[in-house]
CSV table of C-alpha atoms and ligand atoms in Angstrom, one decimal:
chain,number,residue,atom,x,y,z
Q,944,MET,CA,19.8,-17.4,-0.6
Q,945,LYS,CA,16.6,-16.7,1.2
Q,946,ILE,CA,16.7,-13.9,3.8
Q,947,GLU,CA,14.3,-14.5,6.7
Q,948,LEU,CA,12.8,-11.3,8.0
Q,949,PRO,CA,12.2,-11.2,11.7
Q,950,CYS,CA,8.8,-10.3,13.1
Q,951,SER,CA,9.7,-6.8,14.1
Q,952,SER,CA,10.5,-3.5,12.6
Q,953,GLN,CA,14.2,-4.6,12.4
Q,954,SER,CA,14.7,-5.5,8.8
Q,955,PRO,CA,16.8,-4.9,5.7
Q,956,PRO,CA,16.7,-1.3,4.6
Q,957,ILE,CA,13.6,-0.3,2.7
Q,958,GLY,CA,14.1,-0.7,-1.0
Q,959,LYS,CA,11.8,0.4,-3.7
Q,960,ILE,CA,8.1,0.8,-2.9
Q,961,LEU,CA,5.7,-0.5,-5.5
Q,962,GLY,CA,2.1,0.6,-5.3
Q,963,ILE,CA,-0.9,-1.0,-7.1
Q,964,GLY,CA,-3.8,1.2,-8.2
Q,965,ARG,CA,-7.4,0.0,-8.3
Q,966,ASN,CA,-6.9,-3.5,-7.1
Q,967,TYR,CA,-10.3,-3.8,-5.5
Q,968,ALA,CA,-13.4,-3.4,-7.7
Q,969,GLU,CA,-15.4,-1.4,-5.2
Q,970,HIS,CA,-12.6,1.1,-4.8
Q,971,ALA,CA,-12.3,1.5,-8.6
Q,972,ASP,CA,-16.1,2.1,-8.5
Q,973,GLU,CA,-15.9,4.8,-5.8
Q,974,MET,CA,-13.2,6.5,-7.9
Q,975,ALA,CA,-15.5,6.2,-11.0
Q,976,ARG,CA,-12.7,4.3,-12.8
Q,977,ASP,CA,-12.6,1.0,-14.6
Q,978,VAL,CA,-10.9,-2.0,-13.1
Q,979,PRO,CA,-7.7,-2.3,-15.1
Q,980,ASN,CA,-7.1,-5.5,-17.0
Q,981,GLU,CA,-3.5,-5.7,-15.8
Q,982,PRO,CA,-2.0,-4.5,-12.6
Q,983,MET,CA,-1.5,-0.7,-12.5
Q,984,VAL,CA,1.9,-0.1,-10.9
Q,985,PHE,CA,3.3,3.1,-9.5
Q,986,LEU,CA,6.3,3.9,-7.3
Q,987,LYS,CA,6.6,5.7,-4.0
Q,988,PRO,CA,10.0,6.8,-2.6
Q,989,ALA,CA,11.5,5.0,0.4
Q,990,SER,CA,11.7,8.5,2.1
Q,991,ALA,CA,7.9,8.3,2.4
Q,992,VAL,CA,8.0,5.5,5.0
Q,993,VAL,CA,7.1,6.2,8.6
Q,994,ARG,CA,6.7,3.5,11.2
Q,995,SER,CA,3.8,2.8,13.6
Q,996,GLY,CA,3.7,5.4,16.4
Q,997,GLU,CA,5.0,8.1,14.1
Q,998,SER,CA,3.1,10.9,12.3
Q,999,VAL,CA,1.7,11.6,8.9
Q,1000,ILE,CA,2.5,15.2,8.1
Q,1001,LEU,CA,0.0,16.9,5.9
Q,1002,PRO,CA,1.9,19.0,3.3
Q,1003,PRO,CA,1.0,22.6,2.5
Q,1004,GLN,CA,0.6,21.7,-1.2
Q,1005,SER,CA,-2.5,19.6,-0.6
Q,1006,GLN,CA,-5.9,20.3,1.1
Q,1007,ASN,CA,-7.2,16.8,0.6
Q,1008,VAL,CA,-5.0,13.9,1.8
Q,1009,HIS,CA,-6.7,10.5,1.8
Q,1010,HIS,CA,-6.1,7.3,3.7
Q,1011,GLU,CA,-5.8,4.1,1.8
Q,1012,VAL,CA,-5.2,1.0,4.0
Q,1013,GLU,CA,-3.4,-1.8,2.2
Q,1014,LEU,CA,-1.7,-5.1,2.8
Q,1015,VAL,CA,2.0,-4.8,2.2
Q,1016,ALA,CA,4.1,-7.7,1.0
Q,1017,VAL,CA,7.7,-7.4,2.0
Q,1018,ILE,CA,10.1,-9.0,-0.3
Q,1019,GLY,CA,12.5,-11.4,1.4
Q,1020,GLU,CA,14.2,-13.1,-1.5
Q,1021,LYS,CA,15.7,-11.6,-4.6
Q,1022,GLY,CA,14.0,-12.5,-7.9
Q,1023,ARG,CA,13.4,-11.6,-11.5
Q,1024,ASP,CA,10.7,-13.1,-13.8
Q,1025,ILE,CA,9.2,-15.0,-10.8
Q,1026,PRO,CA,6.6,-17.6,-11.8
Q,1027,GLU,CA,3.3,-17.0,-10.0
Q,1028,ASN,CA,3.3,-20.5,-8.5
Q,1029,ASN,CA,6.3,-19.7,-6.3
Q,1030,ALA,CA,5.9,-16.0,-6.0
Q,1031,LEU,CA,4.9,-16.2,-2.4
Q,1032,ASP,CA,8.2,-17.9,-1.6
Q,1033,HIS,CA,9.8,-14.5,-2.3
Q,1034,VAL,CA,7.6,-12.7,0.3
Q,1035,GLY,CA,9.5,-12.7,3.6
Q,1036,ALA,CA,6.9,-10.9,5.6
Q,1037,TYR,CA,3.6,-9.0,5.5
Q,1038,ALA,CA,2.7,-5.7,7.1
Q,1039,LEU,CA,-0.1,-3.2,7.2
Q,1040,GLY,CA,0.5,0.0,5.2
Q,1041,LEU,CA,-1.2,3.2,4.4
Q,1042,ASP,CA,-0.8,4.6,0.8
Q,1043,MET,CA,-1.4,8.2,1.7
Q,1044,THR,CA,-2.6,10.1,-1.3
Q,1045,ALA,CA,-3.0,13.8,-2.0
Q,1046,ARG,CA,-6.2,13.3,-3.8
Q,1047,ASP,CA,-6.5,16.9,-5.1
Q,1048,LEU,CA,-3.0,16.7,-6.6
Q,1049,GLN,CA,-3.7,13.2,-8.0
Q,1050,THR,CA,-6.9,14.4,-9.7
Q,1051,LYS,CA,-5.0,17.3,-11.2
Q,1052,ALA,CA,-2.2,14.9,-12.4
Q,1053,LYS,CA,-4.8,12.6,-14.0
Q,1054,GLU,CA,-6.4,15.6,-15.8
Q,1055,GLN,CA,-3.0,16.7,-17.1
Q,1056,ARG,CA,-1.8,13.2,-17.8
Q,1057,HIS,CA,1.1,13.7,-15.4
Q,1058,PRO,CA,2.6,11.0,-13.2
Q,1059,TRP,CA,1.4,10.4,-9.7
Q,1060,SER,CA,4.8,10.7,-8.0
Q,1061,VAL,CA,4.0,14.0,-6.2
Q,1062,ALA,CA,0.5,13.0,-5.1
Q,1063,LYS,CA,1.8,9.7,-3.7
Q,1064,GLY,CA,5.3,10.6,-2.7
Q,1065,PHE,CA,5.4,13.2,0.0
Q,1066,ASP,CA,7.5,12.4,3.1
Q,1067,THR,CA,5.4,10.3,5.6
Q,1068,PHE,CA,3.0,9.2,2.9
Q,1069,ALA,CA,3.9,5.5,3.3
Q,1070,PRO,CA,3.1,4.5,6.9
Q,1071,LEU,CA,4.3,0.9,7.5
Q,1072,GLY,CA,3.4,-1.4,10.4
Q,1073,PRO,CA,5.6,-4.0,12.1
Q,1074,PHE,CA,6.5,-7.0,10.0
Q,1075,THR,CA,4.7,-10.3,10.5
Q,1076,ALA,CA,6.7,-13.3,9.2
Q,1077,ALA,CA,5.1,-14.7,6.0
Q,1078,ALA,CA,5.0,-18.2,7.7
Q,1079,SER,CA,2.3,-16.8,10.0
Q,1080,ILE,CA,0.2,-15.9,7.0
Q,1081,PRO,CA,-0.2,-18.9,4.8
Q,1082,ASP,CA,-3.0,-17.4,2.8
Q,1083,PRO,CA,-2.7,-13.6,2.2
Q,1084,GLN,CA,-5.9,-13.7,0.2
Q,1085,ASN,CA,-7.9,-14.5,3.3
Q,1086,LEU,CA,-7.3,-11.6,5.6
Q,1087,ARG,CA,-9.8,-9.2,7.0
Q,1088,LEU,CA,-8.3,-5.7,6.5
Q,1089,ARG,CA,-9.6,-2.8,8.5
Q,1090,LEU,CA,-8.9,0.9,9.0
Q,1091,THR,CA,-10.4,3.0,11.8
Q,1092,VAL,CA,-10.1,6.8,12.0
Q,1093,ASN,CA,-10.5,8.0,15.6
Q,1094,GLY,CA,-12.0,4.7,16.4
Q,1095,GLU,CA,-14.6,4.7,13.6
Q,1096,VAL,CA,-14.4,2.0,10.9
Q,1097,ARG,CA,-13.7,3.6,7.5
Q,1098,GLN,CA,-12.4,0.8,5.4
Q,1099,GLU,CA,-13.1,-2.9,5.9
Q,1100,ALA,CA,-12.7,-5.8,3.4
Q,1101,SER,CA,-11.3,-9.2,2.8
Q,1102,THR,CA,-8.1,-9.5,0.8
Q,1103,GLU,CA,-10.0,-12.2,-1.2
Q,1104,LYS,CA,-11.5,-9.2,-3.0
Q,1105,MET,CA,-8.2,-8.2,-4.7
Q,1106,MET,CA,-8.5,-8.2,-8.5
Q,1107,PHE,CA,-4.9,-9.4,-8.7
Q,1108,SER,CA,-3.6,-11.6,-5.9
Q,1109,VAL,CA,-0.3,-11.0,-4.0
Q,1110,ALA,CA,1.2,-13.9,-6.0
Q,1111,GLU,CA,0.1,-12.4,-9.3
Q,1112,LEU,CA,1.4,-9.0,-8.3
Q,1113,VAL,CA,4.8,-10.3,-7.2
Q,1114,SER,CA,5.1,-12.2,-10.5
Q,1115,TYR,CA,3.9,-9.3,-12.6
Q,1116,CYS,CA,6.2,-6.7,-11.0
Q,1117,SER,CA,9.2,-9.1,-11.2
Q,1118,GLN,CA,8.9,-9.0,-14.9
Q,1119,ILE,CA,9.6,-5.3,-14.8
Q,1120,PHE,CA,11.8,-4.8,-11.7
Q,1121,THR,CA,14.3,-7.1,-10.1
Q,1122,LEU,CA,12.8,-7.6,-6.6
Q,1123,THR,CA,15.2,-7.5,-3.7
Q,1124,PRO,CA,14.9,-8.0,0.0
Q,1125,GLY,CA,13.4,-4.9,1.6
Q,1126,ASP,CA,11.3,-4.0,-1.4
Q,1127,LEU,CA,7.7,-3.2,-0.4
Q,1128,LEU,CA,4.6,-4.0,-2.4
Q,1129,TYR,CA,1.5,-2.0,-1.4
Q,1130,THR,CA,-1.2,-4.2,-2.8
Q,1131,GLY,CA,-4.1,-1.7,-3.3
Q,1132,THR,CA,-6.9,-0.4,-1.2
Q,1133,PRO,CA,-10.5,-1.5,-0.7
Q,1134,SER,CA,-13.3,1.0,-0.8
Q,1135,GLY,CA,-14.0,3.6,1.9
Q,1136,VAL,CA,-11.0,5.9,1.2
Q,1137,GLY,CA,-11.5,9.5,2.5
Q,1138,PRO,CA,-9.8,12.6,3.8
Q,1139,VAL,CA,-7.8,12.9,7.0
Q,1140,GLN,CA,-7.5,15.9,9.3
Q,1141,ASP,CA,-5.0,17.3,11.7
Q,1142,GLY,CA,-5.2,15.3,14.9
Q,1143,ASP,CA,-6.7,12.1,13.4
Q,1144,VAL,CA,-5.5,8.8,14.7
Q,1145,LEU,CA,-5.4,6.1,12.0
Q,1146,GLU,CA,-5.3,2.5,13.1
Q,1147,ALA,CA,-5.0,-0.4,10.7
Q,1148,ALA,CA,-5.5,-4.0,11.6
Q,1149,ALA,CA,-5.7,-7.4,9.8
Q,1150,THR,CA,-6.0,-11.0,10.7
Q,1151,ASN,CA,-2.8,-12.3,12.3
Q,1152,CYS,CA,-0.9,-9.1,11.3
Q,1153,ALA,CA,0.7,-6.6,13.7
Q,1154,SER,CA,-1.4,-3.5,13.8
Q,1155,LEU,CA,-0.3,0.0,12.6
Q,1156,SER,CA,-1.2,3.3,14.3
Q,1157,VAL,CA,-0.2,6.8,13.1
Q,1158,THR,CA,-1.4,10.3,14.0
Q,1159,VAL,CA,-2.0,13.0,11.4
Q,1160,THR,CA,-0.5,16.4,11.9
Q,1161,ARG,CA,-0.5,19.6,9.9
Q,1162,PRO,CA,2.4,21.8,10.9
Q,1163,ALA,CA,1.3,25.4,11.8
Y,213,MG,MG1,-3.3,2.7,-2.9
């Protein structure tokens, strides 16, 4: 049974959060990394979600937290081994998201061949905007994605630049994980990632998508 998600922050509880690494070639370039030949998947905990209007809290363990603006596909229909040609039928809504990343901890984890869970998983590291019904976004590969920090544009790209499309990612991930309503797929960030500071206001926008705004704070 297909569960329709309303165009608001009211929704099924957040399930698992799947993140995709290096899904835009120019971002892989800026990180001095190769573009992977299959999607690079990691997980973030549901406890990392904050909604628009809330705050990203900089943790004491990191001195270099980066913004990564991303299109988020919200799963609306359960599936496993979903073929690519009907993968978008399993997306109930889209939202803007920020895959906040403690870059210093991530760099150290890469060097030590450790997982990214800590660098990606702090509380408040998955800001999530209001949901926009998938019916309003017939082509998720034709959205202009933009992030401003204190009003200045830092990231801007079309989702047509994704290496793996939303449909490909849903299909790929569903061969590993059963996808269930409320699961979130953060589809990767374009170039322009950078550090955030105490007091910054991050605003994400995309064509036809409800916008996302969060403030960054570092507790004294
Ligand atoms: Mg990311």
